Tab-separated table of C-alpha atoms in Angstrom:
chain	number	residue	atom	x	y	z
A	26	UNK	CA	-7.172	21.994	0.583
A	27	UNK	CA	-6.994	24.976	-1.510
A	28	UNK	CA	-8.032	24.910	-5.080
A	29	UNK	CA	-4.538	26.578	-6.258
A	30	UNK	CA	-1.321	25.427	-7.439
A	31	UNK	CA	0.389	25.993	-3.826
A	32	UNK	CA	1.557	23.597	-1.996
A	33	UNK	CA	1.106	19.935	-0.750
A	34	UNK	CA	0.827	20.656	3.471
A	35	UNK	CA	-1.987	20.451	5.510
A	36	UNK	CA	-2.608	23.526	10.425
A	37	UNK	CA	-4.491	21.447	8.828
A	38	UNK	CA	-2.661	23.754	7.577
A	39	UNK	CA	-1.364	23.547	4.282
A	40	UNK	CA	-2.587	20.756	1.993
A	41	UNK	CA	-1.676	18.898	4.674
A	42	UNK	CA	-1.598	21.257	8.180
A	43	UNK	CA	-3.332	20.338	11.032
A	44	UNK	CA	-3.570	22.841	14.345
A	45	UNK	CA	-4.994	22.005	17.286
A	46	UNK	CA	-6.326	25.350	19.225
A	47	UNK	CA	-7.199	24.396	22.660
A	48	UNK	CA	-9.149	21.126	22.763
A	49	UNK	CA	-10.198	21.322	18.890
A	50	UNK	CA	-8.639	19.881	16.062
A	51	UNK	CA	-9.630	22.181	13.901
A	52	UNK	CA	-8.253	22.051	9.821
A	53	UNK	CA	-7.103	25.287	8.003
A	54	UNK	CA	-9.192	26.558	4.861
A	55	UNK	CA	-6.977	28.407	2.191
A	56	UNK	CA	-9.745	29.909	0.563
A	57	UNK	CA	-10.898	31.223	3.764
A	58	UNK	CA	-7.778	31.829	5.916
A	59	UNK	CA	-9.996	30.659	8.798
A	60	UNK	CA	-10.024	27.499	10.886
A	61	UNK	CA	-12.584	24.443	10.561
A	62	UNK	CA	-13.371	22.663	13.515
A	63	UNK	CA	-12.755	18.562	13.126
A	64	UNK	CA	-13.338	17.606	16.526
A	65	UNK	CA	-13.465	18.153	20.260
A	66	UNK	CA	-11.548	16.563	22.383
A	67	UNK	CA	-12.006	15.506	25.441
A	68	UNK	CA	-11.008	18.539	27.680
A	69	UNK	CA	-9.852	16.609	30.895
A	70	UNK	CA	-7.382	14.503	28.710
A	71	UNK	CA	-6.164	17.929	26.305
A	72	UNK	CA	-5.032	19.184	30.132
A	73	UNK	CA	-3.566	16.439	30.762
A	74	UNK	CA	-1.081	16.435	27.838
A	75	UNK	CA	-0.887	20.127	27.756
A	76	UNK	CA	-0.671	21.010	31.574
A	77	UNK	CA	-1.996	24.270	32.657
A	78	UNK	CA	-0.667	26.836	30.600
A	79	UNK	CA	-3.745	28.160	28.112
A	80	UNK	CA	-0.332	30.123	26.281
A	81	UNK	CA	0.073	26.974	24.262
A	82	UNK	CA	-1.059	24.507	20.792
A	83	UNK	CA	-0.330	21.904	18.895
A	84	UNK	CA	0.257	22.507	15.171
A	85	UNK	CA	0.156	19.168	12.695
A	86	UNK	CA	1.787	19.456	9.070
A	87	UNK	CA	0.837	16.532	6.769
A	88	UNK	CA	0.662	16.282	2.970
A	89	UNK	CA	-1.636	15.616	-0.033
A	90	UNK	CA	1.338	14.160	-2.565
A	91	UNK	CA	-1.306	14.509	-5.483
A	92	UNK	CA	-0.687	18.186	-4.936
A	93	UNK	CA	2.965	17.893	-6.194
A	94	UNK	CA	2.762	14.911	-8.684
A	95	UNK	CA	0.513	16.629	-10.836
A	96	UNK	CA	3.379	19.240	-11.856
A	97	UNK	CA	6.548	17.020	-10.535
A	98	UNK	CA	5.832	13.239	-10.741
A	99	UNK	CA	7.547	11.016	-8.694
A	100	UNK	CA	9.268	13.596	-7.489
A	101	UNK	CA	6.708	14.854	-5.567
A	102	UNK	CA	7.957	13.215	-2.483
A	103	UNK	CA	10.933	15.122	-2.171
A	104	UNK	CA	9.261	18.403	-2.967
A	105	UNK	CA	6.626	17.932	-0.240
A	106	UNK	CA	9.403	17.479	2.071
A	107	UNK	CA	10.910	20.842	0.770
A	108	UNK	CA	7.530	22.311	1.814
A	109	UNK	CA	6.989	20.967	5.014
A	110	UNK	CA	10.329	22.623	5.889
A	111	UNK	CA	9.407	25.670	4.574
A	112	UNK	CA	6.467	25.557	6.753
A	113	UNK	CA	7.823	24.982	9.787
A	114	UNK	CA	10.595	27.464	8.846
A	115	UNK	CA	7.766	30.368	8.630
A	116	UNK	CA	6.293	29.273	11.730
A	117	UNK	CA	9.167	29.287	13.356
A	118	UNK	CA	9.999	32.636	12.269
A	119	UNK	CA	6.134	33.517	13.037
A	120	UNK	CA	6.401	32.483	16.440
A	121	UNK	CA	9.889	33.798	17.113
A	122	UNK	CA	9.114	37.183	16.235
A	123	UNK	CA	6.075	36.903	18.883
A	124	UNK	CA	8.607	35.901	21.342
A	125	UNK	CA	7.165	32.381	21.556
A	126	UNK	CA	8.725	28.747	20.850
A	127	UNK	CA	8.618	26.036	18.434
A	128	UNK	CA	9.270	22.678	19.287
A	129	UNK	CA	9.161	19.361	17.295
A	130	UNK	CA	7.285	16.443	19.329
A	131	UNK	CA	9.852	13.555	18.611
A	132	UNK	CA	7.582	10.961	20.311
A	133	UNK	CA	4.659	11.329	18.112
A	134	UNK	CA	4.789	8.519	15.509
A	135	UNK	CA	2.778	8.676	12.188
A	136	UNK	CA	0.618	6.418	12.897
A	137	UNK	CA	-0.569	8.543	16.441
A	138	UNK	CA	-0.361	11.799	13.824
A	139	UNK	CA	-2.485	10.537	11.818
A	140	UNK	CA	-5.248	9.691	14.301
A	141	UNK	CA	-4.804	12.367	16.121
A	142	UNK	CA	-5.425	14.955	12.761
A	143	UNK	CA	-8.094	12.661	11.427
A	144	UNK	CA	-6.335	11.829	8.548
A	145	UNK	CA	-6.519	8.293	8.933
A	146	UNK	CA	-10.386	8.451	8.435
A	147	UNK	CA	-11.102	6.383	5.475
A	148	UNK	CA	-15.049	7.402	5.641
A	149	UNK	CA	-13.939	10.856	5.220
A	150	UNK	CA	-12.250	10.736	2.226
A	151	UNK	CA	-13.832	8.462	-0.171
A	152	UNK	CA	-12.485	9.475	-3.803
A	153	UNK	CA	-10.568	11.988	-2.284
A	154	UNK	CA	-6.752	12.541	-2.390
A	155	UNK	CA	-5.370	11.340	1.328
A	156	UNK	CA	-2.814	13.404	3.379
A	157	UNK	CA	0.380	12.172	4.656
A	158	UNK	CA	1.213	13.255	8.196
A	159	UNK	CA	4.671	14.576	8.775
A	160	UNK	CA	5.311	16.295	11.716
A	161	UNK	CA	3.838	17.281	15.273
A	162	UNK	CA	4.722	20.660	17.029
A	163	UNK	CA	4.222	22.696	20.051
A	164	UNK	CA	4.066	26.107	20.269
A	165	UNK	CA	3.950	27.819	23.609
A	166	UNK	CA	5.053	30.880	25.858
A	167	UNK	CA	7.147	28.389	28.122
A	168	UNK	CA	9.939	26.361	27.609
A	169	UNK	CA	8.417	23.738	25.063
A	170	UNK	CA	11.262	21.119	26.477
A	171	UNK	CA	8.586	19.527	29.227
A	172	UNK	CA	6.117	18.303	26.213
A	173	UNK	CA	9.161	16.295	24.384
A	174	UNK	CA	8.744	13.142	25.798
A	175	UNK	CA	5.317	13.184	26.028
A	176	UNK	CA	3.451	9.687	25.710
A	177	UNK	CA	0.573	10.476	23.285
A	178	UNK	CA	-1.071	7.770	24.074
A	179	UNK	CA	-4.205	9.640	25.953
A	180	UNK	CA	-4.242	11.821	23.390
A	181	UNK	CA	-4.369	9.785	20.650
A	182	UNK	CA	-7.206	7.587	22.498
A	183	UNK	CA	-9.279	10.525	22.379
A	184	UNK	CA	-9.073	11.564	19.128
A	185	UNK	CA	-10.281	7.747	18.059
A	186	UNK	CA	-13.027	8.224	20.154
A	187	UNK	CA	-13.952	12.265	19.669
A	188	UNK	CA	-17.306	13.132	17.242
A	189	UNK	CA	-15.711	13.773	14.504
A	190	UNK	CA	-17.301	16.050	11.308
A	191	UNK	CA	-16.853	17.354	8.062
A	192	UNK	CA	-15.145	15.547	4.341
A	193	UNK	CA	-12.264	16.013	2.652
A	194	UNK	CA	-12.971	17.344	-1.230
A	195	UNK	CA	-11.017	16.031	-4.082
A	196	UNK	CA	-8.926	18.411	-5.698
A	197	UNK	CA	-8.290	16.696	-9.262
A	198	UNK	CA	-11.195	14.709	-11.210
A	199	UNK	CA	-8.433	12.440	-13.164
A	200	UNK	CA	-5.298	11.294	-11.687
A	201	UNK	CA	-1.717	9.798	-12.866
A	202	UNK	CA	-0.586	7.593	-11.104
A	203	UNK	CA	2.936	7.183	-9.642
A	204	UNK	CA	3.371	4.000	-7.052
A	205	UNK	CA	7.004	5.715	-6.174
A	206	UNK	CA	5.377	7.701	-4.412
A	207	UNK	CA	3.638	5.734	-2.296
A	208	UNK	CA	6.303	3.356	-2.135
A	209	UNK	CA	8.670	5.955	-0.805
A	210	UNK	CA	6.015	7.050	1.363
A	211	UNK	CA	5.238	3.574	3.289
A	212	UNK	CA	9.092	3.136	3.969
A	213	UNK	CA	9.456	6.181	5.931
A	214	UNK	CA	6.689	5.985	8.088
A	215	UNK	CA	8.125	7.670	11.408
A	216	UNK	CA	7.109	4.955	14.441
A	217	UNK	CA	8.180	7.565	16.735
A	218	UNK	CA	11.590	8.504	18.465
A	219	UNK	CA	10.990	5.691	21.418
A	220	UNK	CA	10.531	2.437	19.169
A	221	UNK	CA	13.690	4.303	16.862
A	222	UNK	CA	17.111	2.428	18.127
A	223	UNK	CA	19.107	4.652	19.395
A	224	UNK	CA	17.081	7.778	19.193
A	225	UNK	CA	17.843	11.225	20.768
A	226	UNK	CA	16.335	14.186	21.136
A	227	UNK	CA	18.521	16.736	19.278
A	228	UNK	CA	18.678	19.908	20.895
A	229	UNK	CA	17.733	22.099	17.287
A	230	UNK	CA	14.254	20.811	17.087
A	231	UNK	CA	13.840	23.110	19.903
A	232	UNK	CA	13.768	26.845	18.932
């Protein structure tokens, strides 16, 4: 949540990225380039999701929409999409180049996103713009392939439960509004790859 144009994301990072180093969600600070701690997690459940290796995170994308609207209107939706790909482009380039992998965690709905980043946390927004989550990744050393079909479920159960700290800051003082947006929003919620009919894992969300 930077105060500049930029964009809409949150590791939480980018108006809407969350990253999860070790057992801590922790959001990212613009202004600061530095990470903010959220929350700890309970570290007997973080090992059980992530296994042993300590060569691995978690990195969450979501997005503030206000953050577009201002300067696109209603189609701010698209354009946050646009970003959230360029994200994961860059960090997919970032990791590459460190000879590490990227992988998108298909099981993760938006709902379990949300809880797990915090974002869901009305008490910490109050008349604050809300983030969107979009996407979950893994980043590791190893082949990422093992964490795919992850259940969350653990995870997500202690994030609900973790000690939570710190409050979102509003970024605009008026507002226009555009219901599109949240319209459009709402009926694309993600429920997660196993309540999608059908679903499959395609092989390029691994890189």
């Amino acid at each position: 949540r930077d105060e500049e144009e930029h964009h809409d994301r949150a590791v939480h990072g980018h108006d809407g990225k969350v990253e999860l180093w070790r057992h801590h969600p922790a959001h990212e600070t613009d202004r600061e380039h530095a990470l903010e701690e959220r929350c700890v997690l309970d570290l007997d459940v973080w090992r059980g999701f992530m296994g042993a290796p300590d060569e691995t995170f978690l990195v969450g994308l979501t997005s503030i929409h206000w953050r577009e609207a201002w300067k696109y209107g209603e189609r701010a939706f698209r354009y946050c999409q646009h970003d959230v790909g360029h994200a994961l482009g860059a960090l997919r380039l970032a990791a590459g180049m460190l000879g590490w992998r990227l992988a998108l965690l298909p099981t993760w709905s938006d709902r379990d996103l949300a809880r797990l980043l915090g974002v869901d946390r009305d008490g910490d927004y109050a008349d604050a713009e809300r983030e969107d989550p979009d996407c979950l990744a893994i980043v590791s050393v190893h082949d990422p392939s093992a964490w795919l079909g992850q259940d969350p479920s653990a995870l997500v159960s202690a994030a609900a439960g973790g000690s939570w700290r710190g409050a979102a800051n509003r970024l605009s003082a008026n507002h226009v509004e555009w219901p599109i947006i949240d319209e459009v929003a709402e009926a694309t919620r993600y429920p997660g790859e196993q309540r999608c009919e059908g679903a499959t894992v395609p092989s390029v969300l691994v890189q």
